[in-house]
Coordinates of C-alpha atoms in Angstrom, one line a residue:
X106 CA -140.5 -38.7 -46.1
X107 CA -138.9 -40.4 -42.9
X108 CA -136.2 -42.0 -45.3
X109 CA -135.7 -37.9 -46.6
X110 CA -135.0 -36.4 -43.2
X111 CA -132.8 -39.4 -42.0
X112 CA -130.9 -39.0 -45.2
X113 CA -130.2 -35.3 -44.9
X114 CA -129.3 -35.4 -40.8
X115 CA -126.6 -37.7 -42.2
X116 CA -125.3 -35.6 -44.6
X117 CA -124.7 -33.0 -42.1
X118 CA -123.3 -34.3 -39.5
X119 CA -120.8 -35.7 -42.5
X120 CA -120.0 -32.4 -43.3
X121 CA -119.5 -31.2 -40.1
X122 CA -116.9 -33.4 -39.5
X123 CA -115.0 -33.4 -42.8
X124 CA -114.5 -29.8 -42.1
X125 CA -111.0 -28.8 -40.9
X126 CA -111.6 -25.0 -40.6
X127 CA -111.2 -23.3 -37.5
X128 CA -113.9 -21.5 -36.2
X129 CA -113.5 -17.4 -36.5
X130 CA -114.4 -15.1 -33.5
X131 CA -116.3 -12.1 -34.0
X132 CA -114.9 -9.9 -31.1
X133 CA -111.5 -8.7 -30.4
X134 CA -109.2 -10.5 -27.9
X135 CA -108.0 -9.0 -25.0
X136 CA -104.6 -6.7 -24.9
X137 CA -101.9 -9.3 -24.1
X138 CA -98.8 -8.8 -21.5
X139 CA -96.5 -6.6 -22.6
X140 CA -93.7 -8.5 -20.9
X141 CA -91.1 -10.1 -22.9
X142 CA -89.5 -13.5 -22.9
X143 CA -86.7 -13.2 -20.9
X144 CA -84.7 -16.0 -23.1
X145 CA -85.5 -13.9 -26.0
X146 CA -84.0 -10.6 -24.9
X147 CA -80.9 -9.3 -25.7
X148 CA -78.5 -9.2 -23.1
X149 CA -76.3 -5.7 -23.0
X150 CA -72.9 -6.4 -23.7
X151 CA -69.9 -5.3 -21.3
X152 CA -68.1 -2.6 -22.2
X153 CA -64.7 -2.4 -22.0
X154 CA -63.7 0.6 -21.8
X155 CA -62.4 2.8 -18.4
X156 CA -64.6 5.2 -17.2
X157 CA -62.6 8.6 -16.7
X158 CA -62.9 9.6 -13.0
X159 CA -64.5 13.1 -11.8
X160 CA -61.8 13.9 -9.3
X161 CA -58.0 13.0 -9.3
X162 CA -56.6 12.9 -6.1
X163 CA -52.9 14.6 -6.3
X164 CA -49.9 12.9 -6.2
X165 CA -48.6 14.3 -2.2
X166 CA -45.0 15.5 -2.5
X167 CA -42.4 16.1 -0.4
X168 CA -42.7 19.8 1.2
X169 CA -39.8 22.2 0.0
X170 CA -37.2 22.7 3.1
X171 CA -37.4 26.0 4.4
X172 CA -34.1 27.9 5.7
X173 CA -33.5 28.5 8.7
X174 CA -32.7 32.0 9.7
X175 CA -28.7 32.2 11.4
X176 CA -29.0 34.0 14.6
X177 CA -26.2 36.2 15.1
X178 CA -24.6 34.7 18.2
X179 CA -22.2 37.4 19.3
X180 CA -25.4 39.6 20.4
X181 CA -26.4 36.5 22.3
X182 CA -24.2 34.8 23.8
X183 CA -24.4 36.8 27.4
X184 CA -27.3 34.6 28.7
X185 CA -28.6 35.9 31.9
X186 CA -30.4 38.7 32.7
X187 CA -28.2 41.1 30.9
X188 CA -29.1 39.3 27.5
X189 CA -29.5 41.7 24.7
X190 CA -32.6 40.6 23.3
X191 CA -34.8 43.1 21.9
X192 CA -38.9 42.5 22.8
X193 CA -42.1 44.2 22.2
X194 CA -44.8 44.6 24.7
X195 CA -46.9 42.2 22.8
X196 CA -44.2 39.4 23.0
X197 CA -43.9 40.5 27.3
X198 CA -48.0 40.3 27.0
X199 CA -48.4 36.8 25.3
X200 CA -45.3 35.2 27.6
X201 CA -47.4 36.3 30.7
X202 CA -50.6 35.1 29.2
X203 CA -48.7 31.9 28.7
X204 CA -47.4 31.0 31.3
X205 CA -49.2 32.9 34.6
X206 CA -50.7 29.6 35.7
X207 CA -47.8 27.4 36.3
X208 CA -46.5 30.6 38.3
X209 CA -49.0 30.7 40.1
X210 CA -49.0 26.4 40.7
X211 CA -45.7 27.3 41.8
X212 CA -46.4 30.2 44.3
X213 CA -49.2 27.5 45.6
X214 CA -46.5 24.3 46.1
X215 CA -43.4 26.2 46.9
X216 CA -44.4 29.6 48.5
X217 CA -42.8 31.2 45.6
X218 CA -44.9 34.6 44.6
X219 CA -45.7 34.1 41.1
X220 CA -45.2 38.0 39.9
X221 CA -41.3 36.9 41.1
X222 CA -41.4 33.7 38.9
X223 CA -42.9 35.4 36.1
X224 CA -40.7 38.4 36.2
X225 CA -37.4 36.4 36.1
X226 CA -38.5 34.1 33.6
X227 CA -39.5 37.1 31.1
X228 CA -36.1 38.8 32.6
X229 CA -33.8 36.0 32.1
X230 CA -35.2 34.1 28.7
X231 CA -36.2 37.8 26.8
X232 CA -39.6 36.2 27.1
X233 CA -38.8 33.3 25.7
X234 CA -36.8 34.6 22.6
X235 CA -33.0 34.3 24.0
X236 CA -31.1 31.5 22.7
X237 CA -30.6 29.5 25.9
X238 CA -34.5 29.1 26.4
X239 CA -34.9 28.4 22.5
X240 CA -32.7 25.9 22.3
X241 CA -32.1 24.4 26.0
X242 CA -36.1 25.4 27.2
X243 CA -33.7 27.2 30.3
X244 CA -36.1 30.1 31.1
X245 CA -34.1 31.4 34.4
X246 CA -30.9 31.3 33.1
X247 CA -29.4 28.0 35.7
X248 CA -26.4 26.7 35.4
X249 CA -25.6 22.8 35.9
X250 CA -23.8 22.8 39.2
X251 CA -22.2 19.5 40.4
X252 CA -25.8 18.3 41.3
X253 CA -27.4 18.2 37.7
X254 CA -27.3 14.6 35.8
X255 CA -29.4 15.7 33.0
X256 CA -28.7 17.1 30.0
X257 CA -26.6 20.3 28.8
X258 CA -25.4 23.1 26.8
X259 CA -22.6 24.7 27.0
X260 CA -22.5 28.5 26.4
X261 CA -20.1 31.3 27.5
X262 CA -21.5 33.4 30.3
X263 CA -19.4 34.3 33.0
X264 CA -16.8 32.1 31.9
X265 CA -16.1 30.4 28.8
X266 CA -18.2 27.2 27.7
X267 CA -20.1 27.4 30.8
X268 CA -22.5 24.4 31.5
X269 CA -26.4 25.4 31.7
X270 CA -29.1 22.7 32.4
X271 CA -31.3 21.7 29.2
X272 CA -34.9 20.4 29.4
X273 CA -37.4 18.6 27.6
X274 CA -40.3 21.5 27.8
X275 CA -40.1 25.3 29.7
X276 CA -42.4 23.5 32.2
X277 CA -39.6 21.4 33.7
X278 CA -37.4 24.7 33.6
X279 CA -40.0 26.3 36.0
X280 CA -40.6 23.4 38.2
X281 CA -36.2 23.2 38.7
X282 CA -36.4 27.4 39.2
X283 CA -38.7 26.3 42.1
X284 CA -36.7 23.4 43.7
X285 CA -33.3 25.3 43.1
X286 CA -34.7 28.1 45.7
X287 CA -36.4 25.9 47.9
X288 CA -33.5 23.1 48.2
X289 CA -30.3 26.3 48.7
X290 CA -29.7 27.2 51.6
X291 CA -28.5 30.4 50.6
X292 CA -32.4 31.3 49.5
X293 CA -33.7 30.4 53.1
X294 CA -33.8 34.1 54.0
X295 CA -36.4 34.6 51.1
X296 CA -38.9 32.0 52.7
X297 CA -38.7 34.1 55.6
X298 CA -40.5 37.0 53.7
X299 CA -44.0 38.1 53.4
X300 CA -44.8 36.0 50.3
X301 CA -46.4 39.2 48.7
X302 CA -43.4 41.3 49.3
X303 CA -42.2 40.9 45.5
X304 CA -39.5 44.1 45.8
X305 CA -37.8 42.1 49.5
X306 CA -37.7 38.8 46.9
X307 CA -35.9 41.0 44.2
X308 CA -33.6 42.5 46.3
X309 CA -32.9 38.9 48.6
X310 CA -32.0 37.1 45.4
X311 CA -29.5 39.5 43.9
X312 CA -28.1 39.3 48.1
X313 CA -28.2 35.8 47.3
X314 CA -25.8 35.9 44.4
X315 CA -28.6 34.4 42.3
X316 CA -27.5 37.2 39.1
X317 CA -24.4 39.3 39.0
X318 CA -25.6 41.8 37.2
X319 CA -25.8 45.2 40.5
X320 CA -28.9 46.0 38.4
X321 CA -30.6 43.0 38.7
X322 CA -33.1 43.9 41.6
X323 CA -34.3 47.0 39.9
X324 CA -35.1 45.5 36.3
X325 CA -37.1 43.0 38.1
X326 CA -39.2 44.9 40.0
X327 CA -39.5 46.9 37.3
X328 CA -40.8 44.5 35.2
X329 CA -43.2 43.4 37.9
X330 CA -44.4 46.9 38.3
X331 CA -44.9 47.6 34.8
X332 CA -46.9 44.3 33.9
X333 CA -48.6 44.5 37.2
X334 CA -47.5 40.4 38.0
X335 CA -48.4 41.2 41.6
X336 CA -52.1 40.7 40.4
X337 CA -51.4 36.6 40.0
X338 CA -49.8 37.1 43.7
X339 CA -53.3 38.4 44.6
X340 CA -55.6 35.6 42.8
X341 CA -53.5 33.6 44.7
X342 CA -53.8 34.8 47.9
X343 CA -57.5 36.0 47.8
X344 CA -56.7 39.5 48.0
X345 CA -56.8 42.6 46.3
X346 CA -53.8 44.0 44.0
X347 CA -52.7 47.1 44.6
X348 CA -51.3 49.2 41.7
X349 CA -48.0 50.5 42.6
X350 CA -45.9 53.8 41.5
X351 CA -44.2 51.9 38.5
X352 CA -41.0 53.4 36.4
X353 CA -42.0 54.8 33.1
X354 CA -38.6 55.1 32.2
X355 CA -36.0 52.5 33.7
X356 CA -33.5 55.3 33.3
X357 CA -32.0 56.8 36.5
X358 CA -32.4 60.8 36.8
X359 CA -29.4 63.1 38.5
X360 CA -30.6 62.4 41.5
X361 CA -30.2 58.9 41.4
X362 CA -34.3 58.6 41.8
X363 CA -36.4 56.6 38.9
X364 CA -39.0 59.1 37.4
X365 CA -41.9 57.1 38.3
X366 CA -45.5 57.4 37.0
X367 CA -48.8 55.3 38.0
X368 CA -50.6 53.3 35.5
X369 CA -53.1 50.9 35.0
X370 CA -52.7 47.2 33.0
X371 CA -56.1 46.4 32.4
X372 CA -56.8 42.6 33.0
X373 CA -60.5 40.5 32.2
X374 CA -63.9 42.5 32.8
X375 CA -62.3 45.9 33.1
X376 CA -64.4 49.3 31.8
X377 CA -63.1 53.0 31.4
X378 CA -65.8 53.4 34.1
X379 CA -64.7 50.8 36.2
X380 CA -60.9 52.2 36.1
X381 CA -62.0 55.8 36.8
X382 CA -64.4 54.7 40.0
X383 CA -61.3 52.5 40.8
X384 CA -59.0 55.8 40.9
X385 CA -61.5 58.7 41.3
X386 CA -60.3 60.0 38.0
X387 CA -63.0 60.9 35.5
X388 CA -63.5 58.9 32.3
X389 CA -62.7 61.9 30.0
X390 CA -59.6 62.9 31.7
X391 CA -58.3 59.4 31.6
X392 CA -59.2 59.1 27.9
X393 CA -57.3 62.3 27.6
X394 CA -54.1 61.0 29.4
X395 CA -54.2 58.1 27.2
X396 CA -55.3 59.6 23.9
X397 CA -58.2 57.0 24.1
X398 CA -60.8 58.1 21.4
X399 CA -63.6 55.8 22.8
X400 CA -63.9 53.7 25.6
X401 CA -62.7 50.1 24.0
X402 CA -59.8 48.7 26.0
X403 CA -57.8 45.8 25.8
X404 CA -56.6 43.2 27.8
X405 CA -52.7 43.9 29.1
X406 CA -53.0 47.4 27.7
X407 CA -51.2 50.0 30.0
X408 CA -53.3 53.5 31.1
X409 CA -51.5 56.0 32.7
X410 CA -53.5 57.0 35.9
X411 CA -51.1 60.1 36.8

């Protein structure tokens, strides 16, 4: 019986090891990784082929010239104050608006008034349209004189191919206006005046032989009166402008007298109430006058008080 069981262990553990099966599992594995050998995926290949962009940027070209309009020089060519350049009032408007505050820079360093500076500047370039001030920046009409080293044009005036001083910018052309008055002594008498007397100035530069033109005194204080400039003579002086008795029509009557008419140019802050407190004149009557249909005003617009 021993001999038995020692003869059957044998045989087992014989078999055991003779046998070259694997062993099967009875559960399920876990779920494995779903990454992927990176040496075993296939790279994307390159393409080739040139993307078409969203947005071409134009090819810039070169701008078509524009001609330039010929002036017709023989209703130009008188170049002071006499000049026949037509303006509007919104051209008179915008040259005061442009260039009040080196007048008054002036009136402040020279002892100038600035409604005399604007009004010969607006007088003697056509606000800024007449061909010496367009093409020489010569607002005031001055001619070289033996004095001037710096550039010119020549244009027929008094004389024939008369010399007039040219600058770089209309800035220089008002600075030179001032130190041609100051520096003459045939303008002394001018410095002598009250600085607010603007119709003494017109009249003492015509005196002066600054224009020839017999006219020259009335156009300017004409112009002053009609734009009101002796409101930037004010601002300077800390006072209070005064409206004056202006022309409505620069025409001269039988008599010899300007028919004359008060008005109003209406500056910054400015109401149809303010203006009829300002004149004792009610708001409906000056509407009337001016064939106003509401109270809106604008700046430089011109009411007639009387």
């Amino acid at each position: 019986m021993y001999k038995f069981i020692c003869i059957l262990v044998v045989l087992l553990v014989f078999t055991a090891c003779g046998s070259s099966r694997p062993v099967v599992r009875t559960t399920k594995p876990t779920a494995q990784s779903t990454k992927t050998d990176p040496r075993k995926t296939k790279r994307p290949v390159a393409t080739t082929t040139p993307t078409t962009p969203s947005s071409t940027k134009p090819v810039p070209t070169a701008p078509t010239p524009v001609a330039t309009p010929q002036t017709d020089q023989s209703k130009t060519e008188v170049l002071e104050a006499t000049t026949a350049v037509k303006v509007t009032t919104a051209m008179v408007l915008e040259y005061i608006e442009k260039y009040k505050d080196i007048a008054k820079k002036e009136m402040v360093d020279y002892g100038i008034p600035a409604s005399i500076t604007l009004g010969q500047g607006i007088l003697e370039s056509g606000s800024g349209t007449g061909p010496l001030s367009v093409q020489a920046n010569n607002h005031f009409g001055i001619k070289c004189h033996k004095e001037w080293k710096g550039p010119s044009v020549s244009y027929d005036d008094d004389a024939v191919g008369e010399c007039f001083r040219k600058y770089s910018d209309p800035y220089e052309s008002f600075k030179d206006h001032s130190i041609f008055l100051v520096t003459r002594e045939r303008y002394a008498n001018l410095f002598r005046l009250d600085i607010a007397d603007y119709k003494g100035w017109a009249k003492g530069l015509k005196a002066a032989g600054y224009a020839t033109d017999p006219a020259y005194p009335t156009k300017l204080i004409g112009l002053i009166e009609r734009y009101q400039l002796q409101r930037f003579d004010a601002e300077v002086l800390g006072t209070s402008a005064t409206p004056t008795t202006i022309s409505s029509n620069p025409s001269l009557s039988n008599k010899g007298e300007a028919t004359t008419a008060k008005q109003h140019v209406v500056v910054k802050g400015d109401t149809l109430y303010s203006i009829s407190k300002k004149y004792s004149i009610p708001v409906a009557v000056l509407q009337s006058k001016n064939n106003l249909k509401d109270t809106a005003l604008a700046i430089g617009q011109i009411l007639r008080i009387e």
